[in-house]
XYZ file of C-alpha atoms in Angstrom:
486
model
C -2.270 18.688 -21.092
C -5.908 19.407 -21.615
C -7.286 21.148 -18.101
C -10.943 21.503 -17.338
C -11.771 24.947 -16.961
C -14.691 26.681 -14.944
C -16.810 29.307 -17.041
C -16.034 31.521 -13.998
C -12.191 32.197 -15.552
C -13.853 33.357 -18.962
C -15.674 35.890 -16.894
C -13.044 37.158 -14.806
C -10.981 37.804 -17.841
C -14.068 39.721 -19.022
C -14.401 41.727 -16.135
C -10.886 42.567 -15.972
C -10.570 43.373 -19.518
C -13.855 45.690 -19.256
C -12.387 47.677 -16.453
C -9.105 48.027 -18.577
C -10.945 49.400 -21.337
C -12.712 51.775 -19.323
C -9.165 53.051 -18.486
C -7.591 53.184 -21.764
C -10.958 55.255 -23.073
C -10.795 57.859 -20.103
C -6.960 58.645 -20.744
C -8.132 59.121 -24.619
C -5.933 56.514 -25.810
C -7.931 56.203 -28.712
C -6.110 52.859 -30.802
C -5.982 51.068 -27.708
C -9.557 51.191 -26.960
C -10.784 50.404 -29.722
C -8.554 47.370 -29.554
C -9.994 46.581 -26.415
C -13.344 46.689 -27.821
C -12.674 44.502 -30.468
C -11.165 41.447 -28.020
C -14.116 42.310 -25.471
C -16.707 41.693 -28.420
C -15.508 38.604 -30.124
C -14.988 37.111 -26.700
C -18.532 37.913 -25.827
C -19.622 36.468 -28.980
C -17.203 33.238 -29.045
C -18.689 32.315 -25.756
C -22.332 33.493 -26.248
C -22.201 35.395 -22.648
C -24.539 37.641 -23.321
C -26.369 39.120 -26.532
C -25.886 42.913 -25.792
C -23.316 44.634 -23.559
C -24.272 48.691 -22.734
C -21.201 48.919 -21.664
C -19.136 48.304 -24.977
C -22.092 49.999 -27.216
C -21.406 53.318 -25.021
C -17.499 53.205 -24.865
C -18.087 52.110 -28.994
C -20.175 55.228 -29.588
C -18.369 57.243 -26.999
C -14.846 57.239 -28.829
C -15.703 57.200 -32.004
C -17.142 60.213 -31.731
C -14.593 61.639 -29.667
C -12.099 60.413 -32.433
C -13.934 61.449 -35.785
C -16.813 63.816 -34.801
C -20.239 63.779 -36.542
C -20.903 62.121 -39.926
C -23.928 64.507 -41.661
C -25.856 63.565 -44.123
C -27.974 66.267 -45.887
C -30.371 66.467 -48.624
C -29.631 62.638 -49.766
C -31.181 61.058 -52.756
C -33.868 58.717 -51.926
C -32.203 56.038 -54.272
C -28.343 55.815 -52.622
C -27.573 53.341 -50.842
C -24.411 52.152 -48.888
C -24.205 48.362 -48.453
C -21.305 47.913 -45.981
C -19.967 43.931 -46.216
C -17.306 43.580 -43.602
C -16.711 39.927 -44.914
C -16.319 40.429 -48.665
C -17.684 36.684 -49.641
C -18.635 36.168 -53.262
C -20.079 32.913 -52.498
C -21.511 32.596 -48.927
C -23.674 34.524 -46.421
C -26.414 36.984 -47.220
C -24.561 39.790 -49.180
C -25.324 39.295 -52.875
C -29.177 38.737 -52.382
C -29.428 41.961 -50.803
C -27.308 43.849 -53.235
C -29.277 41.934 -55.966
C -32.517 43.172 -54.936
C -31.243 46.840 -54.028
C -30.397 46.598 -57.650
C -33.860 45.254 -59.108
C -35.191 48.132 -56.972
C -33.362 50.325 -59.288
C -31.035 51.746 -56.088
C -28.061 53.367 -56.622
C -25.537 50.981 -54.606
C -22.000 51.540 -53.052
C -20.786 48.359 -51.700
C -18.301 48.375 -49.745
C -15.989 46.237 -48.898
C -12.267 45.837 -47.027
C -9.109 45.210 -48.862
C -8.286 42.595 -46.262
C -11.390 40.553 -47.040
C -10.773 36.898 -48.905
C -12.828 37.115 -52.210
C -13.379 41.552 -53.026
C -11.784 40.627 -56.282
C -14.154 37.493 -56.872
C -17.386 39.994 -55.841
C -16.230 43.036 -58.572
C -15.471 40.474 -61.535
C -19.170 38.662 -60.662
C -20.940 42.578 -59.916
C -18.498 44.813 -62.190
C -20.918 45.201 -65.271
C -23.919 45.808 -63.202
C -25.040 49.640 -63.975
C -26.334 50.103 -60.739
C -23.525 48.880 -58.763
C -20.184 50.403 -57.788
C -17.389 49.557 -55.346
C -15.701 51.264 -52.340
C -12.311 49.677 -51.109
C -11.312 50.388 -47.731
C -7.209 49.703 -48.129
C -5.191 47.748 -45.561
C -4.343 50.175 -42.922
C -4.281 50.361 -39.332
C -8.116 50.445 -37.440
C -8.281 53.838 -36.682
C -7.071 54.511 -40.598
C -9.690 52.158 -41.332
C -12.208 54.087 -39.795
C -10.934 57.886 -41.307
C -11.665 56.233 -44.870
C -14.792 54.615 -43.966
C -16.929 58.154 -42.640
C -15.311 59.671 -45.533
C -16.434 57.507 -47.909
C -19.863 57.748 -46.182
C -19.814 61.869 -46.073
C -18.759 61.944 -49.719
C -21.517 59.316 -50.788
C -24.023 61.040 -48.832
C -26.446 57.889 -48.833
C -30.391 57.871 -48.311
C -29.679 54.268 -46.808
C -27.090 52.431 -45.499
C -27.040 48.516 -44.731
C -24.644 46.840 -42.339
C -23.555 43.559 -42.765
C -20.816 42.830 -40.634
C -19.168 40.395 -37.797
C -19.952 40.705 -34.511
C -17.360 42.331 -33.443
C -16.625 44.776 -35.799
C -15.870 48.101 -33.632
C -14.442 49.938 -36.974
C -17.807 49.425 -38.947
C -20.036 50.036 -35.620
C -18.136 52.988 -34.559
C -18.399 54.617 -37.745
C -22.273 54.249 -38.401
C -22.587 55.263 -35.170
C -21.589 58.685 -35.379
C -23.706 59.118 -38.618
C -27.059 61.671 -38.586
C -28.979 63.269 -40.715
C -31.211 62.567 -43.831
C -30.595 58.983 -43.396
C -31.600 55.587 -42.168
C -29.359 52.548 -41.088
C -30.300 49.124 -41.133
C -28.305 46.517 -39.584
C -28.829 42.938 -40.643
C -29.418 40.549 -38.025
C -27.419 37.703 -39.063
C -26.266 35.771 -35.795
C -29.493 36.864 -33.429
C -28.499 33.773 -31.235
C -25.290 35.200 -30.511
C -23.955 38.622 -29.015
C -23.228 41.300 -31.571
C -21.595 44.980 -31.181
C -24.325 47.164 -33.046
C -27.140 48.443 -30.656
C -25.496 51.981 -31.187
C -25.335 52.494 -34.703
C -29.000 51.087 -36.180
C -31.834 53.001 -36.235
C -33.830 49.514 -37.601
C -32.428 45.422 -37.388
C -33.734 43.531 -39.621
C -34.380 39.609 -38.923
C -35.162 36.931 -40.309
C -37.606 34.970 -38.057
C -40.027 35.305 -34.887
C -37.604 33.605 -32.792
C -34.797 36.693 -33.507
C -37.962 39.511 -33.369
C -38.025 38.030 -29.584
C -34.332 38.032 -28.582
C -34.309 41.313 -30.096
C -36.702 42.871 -27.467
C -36.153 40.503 -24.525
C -32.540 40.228 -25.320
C -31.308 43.266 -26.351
C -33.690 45.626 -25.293
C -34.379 47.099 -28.629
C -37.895 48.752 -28.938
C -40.402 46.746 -31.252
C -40.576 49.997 -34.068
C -37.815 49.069 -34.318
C -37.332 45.617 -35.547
C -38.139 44.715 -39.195
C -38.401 40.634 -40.251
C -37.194 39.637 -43.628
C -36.633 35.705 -44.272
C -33.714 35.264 -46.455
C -32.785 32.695 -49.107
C -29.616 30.945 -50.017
C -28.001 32.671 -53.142
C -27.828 30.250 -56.172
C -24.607 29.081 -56.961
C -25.033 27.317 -60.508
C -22.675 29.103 -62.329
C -20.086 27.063 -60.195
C -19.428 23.916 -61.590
C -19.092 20.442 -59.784
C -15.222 20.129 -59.124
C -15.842 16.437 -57.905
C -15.015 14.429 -54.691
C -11.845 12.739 -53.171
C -14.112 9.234 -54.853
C -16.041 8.402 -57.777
C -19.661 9.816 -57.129
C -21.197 7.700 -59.858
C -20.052 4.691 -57.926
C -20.692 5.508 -54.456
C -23.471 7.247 -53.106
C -22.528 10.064 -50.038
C -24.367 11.985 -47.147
C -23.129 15.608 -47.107
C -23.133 17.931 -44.044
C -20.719 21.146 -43.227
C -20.634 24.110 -41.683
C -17.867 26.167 -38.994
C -16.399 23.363 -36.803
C -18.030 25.002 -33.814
C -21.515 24.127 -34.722
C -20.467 20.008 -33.805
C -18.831 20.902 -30.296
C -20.247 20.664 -26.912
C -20.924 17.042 -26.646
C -20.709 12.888 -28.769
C -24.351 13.534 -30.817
C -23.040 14.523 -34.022
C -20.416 11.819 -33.903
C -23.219 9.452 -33.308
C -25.128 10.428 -35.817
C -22.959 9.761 -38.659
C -21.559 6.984 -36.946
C -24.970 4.959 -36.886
C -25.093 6.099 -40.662
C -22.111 4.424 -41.171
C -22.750 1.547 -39.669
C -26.228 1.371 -41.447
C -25.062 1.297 -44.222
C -21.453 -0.409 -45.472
C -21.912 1.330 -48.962
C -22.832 4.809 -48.111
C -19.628 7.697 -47.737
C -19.776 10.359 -45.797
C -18.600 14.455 -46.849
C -18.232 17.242 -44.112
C -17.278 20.874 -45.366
C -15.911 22.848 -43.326
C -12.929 25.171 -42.496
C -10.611 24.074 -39.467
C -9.742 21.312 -37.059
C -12.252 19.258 -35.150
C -10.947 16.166 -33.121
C -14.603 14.625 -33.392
C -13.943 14.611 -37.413
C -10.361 13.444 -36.848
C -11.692 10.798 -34.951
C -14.049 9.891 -37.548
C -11.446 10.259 -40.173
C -9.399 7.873 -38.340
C -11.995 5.193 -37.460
C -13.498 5.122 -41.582
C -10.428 6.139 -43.173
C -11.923 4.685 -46.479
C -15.605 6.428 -46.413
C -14.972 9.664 -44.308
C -13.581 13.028 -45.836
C -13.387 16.173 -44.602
C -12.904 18.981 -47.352
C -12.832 22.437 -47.344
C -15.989 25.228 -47.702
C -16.909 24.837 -51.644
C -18.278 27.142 -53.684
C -20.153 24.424 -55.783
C -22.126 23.832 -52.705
C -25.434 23.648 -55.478
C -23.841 21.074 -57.317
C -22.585 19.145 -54.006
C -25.775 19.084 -52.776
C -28.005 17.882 -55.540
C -25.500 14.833 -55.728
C -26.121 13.470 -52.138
C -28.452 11.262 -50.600
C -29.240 13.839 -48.255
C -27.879 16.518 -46.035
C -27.260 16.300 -42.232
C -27.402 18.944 -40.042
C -25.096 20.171 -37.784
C -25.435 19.506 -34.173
C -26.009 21.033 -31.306
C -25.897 24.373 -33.623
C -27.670 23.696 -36.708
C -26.838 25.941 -39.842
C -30.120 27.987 -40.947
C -28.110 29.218 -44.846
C -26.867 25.120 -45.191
C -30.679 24.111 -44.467
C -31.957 26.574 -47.197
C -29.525 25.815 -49.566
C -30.569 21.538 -49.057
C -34.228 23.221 -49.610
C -33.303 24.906 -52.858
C -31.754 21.580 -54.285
C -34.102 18.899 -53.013
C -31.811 17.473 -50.845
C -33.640 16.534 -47.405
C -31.977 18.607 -44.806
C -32.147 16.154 -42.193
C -31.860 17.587 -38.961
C -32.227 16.476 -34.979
C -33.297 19.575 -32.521
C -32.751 19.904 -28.819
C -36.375 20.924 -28.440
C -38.967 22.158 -31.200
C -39.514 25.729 -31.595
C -36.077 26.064 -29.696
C -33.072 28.334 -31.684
C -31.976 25.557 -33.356
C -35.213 24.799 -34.975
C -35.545 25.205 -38.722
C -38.977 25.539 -37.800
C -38.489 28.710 -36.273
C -37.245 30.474 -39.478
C -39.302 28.314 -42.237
C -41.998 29.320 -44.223
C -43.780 26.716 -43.273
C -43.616 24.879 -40.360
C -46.536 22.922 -40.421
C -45.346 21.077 -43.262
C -42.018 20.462 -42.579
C -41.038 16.443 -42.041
C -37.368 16.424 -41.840
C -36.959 17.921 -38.608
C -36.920 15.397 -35.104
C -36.874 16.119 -31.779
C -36.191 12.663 -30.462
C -33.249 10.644 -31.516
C -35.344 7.060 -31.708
C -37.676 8.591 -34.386
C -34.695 10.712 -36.210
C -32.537 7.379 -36.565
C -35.453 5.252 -37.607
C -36.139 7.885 -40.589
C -32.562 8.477 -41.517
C -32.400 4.128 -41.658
C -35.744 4.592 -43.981
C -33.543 7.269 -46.360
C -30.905 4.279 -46.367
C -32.847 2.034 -47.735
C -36.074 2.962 -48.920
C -35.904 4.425 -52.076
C -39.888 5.359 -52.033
C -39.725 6.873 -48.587
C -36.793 9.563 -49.874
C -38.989 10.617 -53.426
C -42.009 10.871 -50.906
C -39.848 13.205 -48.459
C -38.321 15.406 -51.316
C -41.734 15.958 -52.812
C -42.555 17.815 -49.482
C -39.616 20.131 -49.768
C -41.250 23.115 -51.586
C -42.001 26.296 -50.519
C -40.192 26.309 -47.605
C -37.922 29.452 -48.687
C -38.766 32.940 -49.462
C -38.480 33.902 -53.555
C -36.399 35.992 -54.802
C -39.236 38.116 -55.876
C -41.042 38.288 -52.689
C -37.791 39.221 -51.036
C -36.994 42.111 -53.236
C -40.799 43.095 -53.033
C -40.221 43.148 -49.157
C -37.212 44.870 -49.245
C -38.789 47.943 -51.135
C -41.162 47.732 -48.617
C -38.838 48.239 -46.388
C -37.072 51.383 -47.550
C -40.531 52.887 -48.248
C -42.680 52.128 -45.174
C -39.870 50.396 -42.753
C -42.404 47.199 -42.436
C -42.789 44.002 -44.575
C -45.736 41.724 -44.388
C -43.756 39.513 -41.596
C -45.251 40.286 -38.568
C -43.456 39.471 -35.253
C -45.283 38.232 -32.319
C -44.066 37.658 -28.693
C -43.691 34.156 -27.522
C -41.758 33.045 -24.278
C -38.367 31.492 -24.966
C -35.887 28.917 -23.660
C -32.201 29.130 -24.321
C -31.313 27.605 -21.643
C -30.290 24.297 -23.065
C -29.094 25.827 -25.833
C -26.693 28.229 -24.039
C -25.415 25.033 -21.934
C -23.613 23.830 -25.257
C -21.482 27.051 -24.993
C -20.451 26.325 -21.629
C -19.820 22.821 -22.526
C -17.612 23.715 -24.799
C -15.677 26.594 -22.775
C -11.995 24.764 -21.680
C -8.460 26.061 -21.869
C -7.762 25.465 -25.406
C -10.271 28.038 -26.388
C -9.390 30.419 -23.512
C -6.036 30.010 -25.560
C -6.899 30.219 -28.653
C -8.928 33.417 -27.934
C -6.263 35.084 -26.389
C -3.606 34.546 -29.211
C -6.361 34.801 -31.622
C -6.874 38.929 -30.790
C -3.510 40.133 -31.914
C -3.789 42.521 -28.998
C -0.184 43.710 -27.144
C -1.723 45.015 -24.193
C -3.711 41.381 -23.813
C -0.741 39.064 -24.795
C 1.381 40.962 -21.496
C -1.359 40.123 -19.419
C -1.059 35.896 -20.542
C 3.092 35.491 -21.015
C 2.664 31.874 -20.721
C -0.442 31.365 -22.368
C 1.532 33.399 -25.764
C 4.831 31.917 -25.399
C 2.422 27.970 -25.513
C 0.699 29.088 -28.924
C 3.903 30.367 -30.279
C 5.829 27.207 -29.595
C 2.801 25.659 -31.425
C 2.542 27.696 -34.213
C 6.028 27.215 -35.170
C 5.457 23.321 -34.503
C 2.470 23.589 -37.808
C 5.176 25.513 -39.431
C 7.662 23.028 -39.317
């Protein structure tokens, strides 16, 4: 049975949790906090509580220290570089980009990457021949194995440089990094600044991508303005991957695309709405969500257009997906800045309905230029009257793609920033303060906050000490998990 839960419980379990780490660190029970650290982040993160915790940074730095000493780097060569990728993607997120452009630099770069990750294999076969460019494995061991290999691989590499790209809640990266010194600088990567991320206590510079992050930053997470560094990104191509079709015949039916983590749709009906009306606008347009794991709002849909709704999984042809479709539609409430670039980069209007403009969720906010932008609404009247118009109007959607360019940062300008970066620690984006409202942003997270997910997040941490403390709540997912088994 489904119960309605207060947000109070997930913050009980927080503050019980926090004062049970603080016990397992003074006793020196090193595995064990650093377990605790790891549940404590991602719950922080899956519920967007708060964007920094001093507590966890502290306890983070604290025991990592205690556990592996100092990592020194001395005399380094200006040209190393360490590019740490806790995700090990070959065809999604921010990774290649950077490495590309450390490489055009003519850097020296170590990437490294977790045994454990899905695609390390895909990334060396695509990056193997690249002169500039060789690989560290970190093998599947325990976390506190994990992090022995990691500061050795970082004291034998003895970088000038080292980027962080990495999950939220990644105490083995964080930890590590934060007990390095020495003739070196470390740049984290601010990739979720909307969300809470474990990090404060290993960067000496973040780097964002947009005003609206440069302001969270400060007023957020209480990071000094030296020390932030703004760096728009863009969407790695994908043509080498080629179209591997749809569950219909795309020559015969035309299709509105949209994707992105299952989480971004949750927290109230306006994404089932929206491609509802579109549906119902049109009896001859399909519809194509990609995205990993189970929604009920796309089962629903599923169910109700059996014929003209399909979910499939994350696709690595994305490039070729997109420049097929009449156009793309952004998720909502959370909207997906990498999915909006990548529409961008294949003329595919991005079209896109905002809780408020120059909110989080606003393309605007991380655009290069806002002023020019036309496929973003604030209202729903005038967002359904233009996505009727793309329906039908075959003039109106030419007239909307010509207005696409220039939205995106080039790959040139990027790497040109990103020397500019490692020489200088600036780029020509400049961040100025402006007041912010995440209010009714942050309200979707509490929407959203019932017993399945206090479930799910307590069977999703893998954590012994945790699954004592919720007996019934482990002994429910079991029974489940051996249902989906069955």
């Amino acid at each position: 049975m489904r119960m309605k839960f207060t947000y109070g419980v997930f913050e009980k379990e927080i503050k019980r949790r926090t004062k049970e780490l603080q016990r397992a660190y003074r006793s020196k029970d090193y595995f064990k906090t650093v377990c605790y650290l790891k549940y404590l982040s991602n719950f922080y993160y899956t519920i967007n509580h708060k964007l920094t915790d001093d507590t966890l940074e502290e306890i983070t730095r604290r025991v990592s220290r205690d556990f592996l000493g100092s990592t020194v780097i001395r005399d380094s060569d200006e040209k190393k570089v360490i590019f740490y990728d806790y995700f090990g993607l070959a065809a999604r997120g921010l990774a290649n980009i950077y490495v590309n452009a450390l490489d055009r630099i003519g850097c020296h770069v170590t990437w490294i990457l977790f045994e454990f990750a899905p695609e390390v294999r895909q990334i060396q076969r695509l990056f193997g021949d690249r002169e500039n460019i060789s690989f560290y494995i970190i093998p599947k061991k325990t976390i506190l194995e994990r992090m022995q290999i990691l500061q050795q691989a970082v004291k034998d590499i003895q970088p000038r440089h080292i980027f962080m790209y990495t999950s939220p809640a990644d105490v083995e990266g964080v930890g590590v990094m934060s007990t390095v010194q020495g003739d070196v600088t470390r740049y984290l990567i601010d990739l979720t600044d909307h969300a809470f991320w474990l990090g404060k206590c290993a960067l000496d510079y973040v780097i964002g991508f947009r005003n609206y992050g440069y302001n969270l930053a400060q007023k957020g997470r209480k990071i000094s303005p030296e020390q932030i560094v703004l760096l728009p990104y863009y969407p790695d191509r994908r043509e080498h991957w080629e179209f591997e079709g749809m569950p219909f015949d795309v020559a015969k039916h035309a299709f509105v695309f949209s994707g992105g983590n299952v989480y971004k749709i949750e927290g109230d009906t306006t994404y089932e709405e929206m491609v509802t009306f579109i549906l119902e606008e049109s009896a001859d347009i399909y519809f194509v969500y990609a995205g990993n794991g189970k929604s009920a709002k796309l089962d629903a849909l599923k169910e109700k257009y059996p014929t003209r709704f399909f979910q499939i999984e994350e696709r690595k042809d994305l490039d070729e997906i997109l420049k097929r479709a009449k156009f793309f539609l952004a998720t909502y409430p959370s909207s997906g800045g990498l999915m909006v670039q990548y529409a961008l980069q294949n003329r595919c209007i991005p079209m896109s309905l905002c809780m408020q403009q120059g909110g989080i969720t606003d393309p605007g906010t991380w655009l290069l230029q806002p002023e020019k932008i036309n496929f973003v609404f604030y209202e729903r009247e005038k967002f359904y009257g233009a996505v009727s118009r793309l329906l039908t109007d075959e003039a109106y959607c030419a007239q909307m793609k010509e207005d696409l360019e220039h939205q995106v940062i080039t790959e040139e300008e990027f790497t040109t920033q990103l020397a500019s970066i490692l020489r200088e620690k600036r780029t020509k984006f400049e961040g100025t303060i402006e007041e912010l409202d995440m209010g009714q942003f942050l309200a979707t997270y509490r929407k959203r906050a019932d017993y399945d997910m206090y479930c799910d997040m307590i069977w999703s941490s893998r954590n012994k000490w945790i699954y004592r403390k919720h007996p019934f709540i482990v002994r429910r997912k079991q029974r489940e998990e051996k249902r989906n088994q069955s």
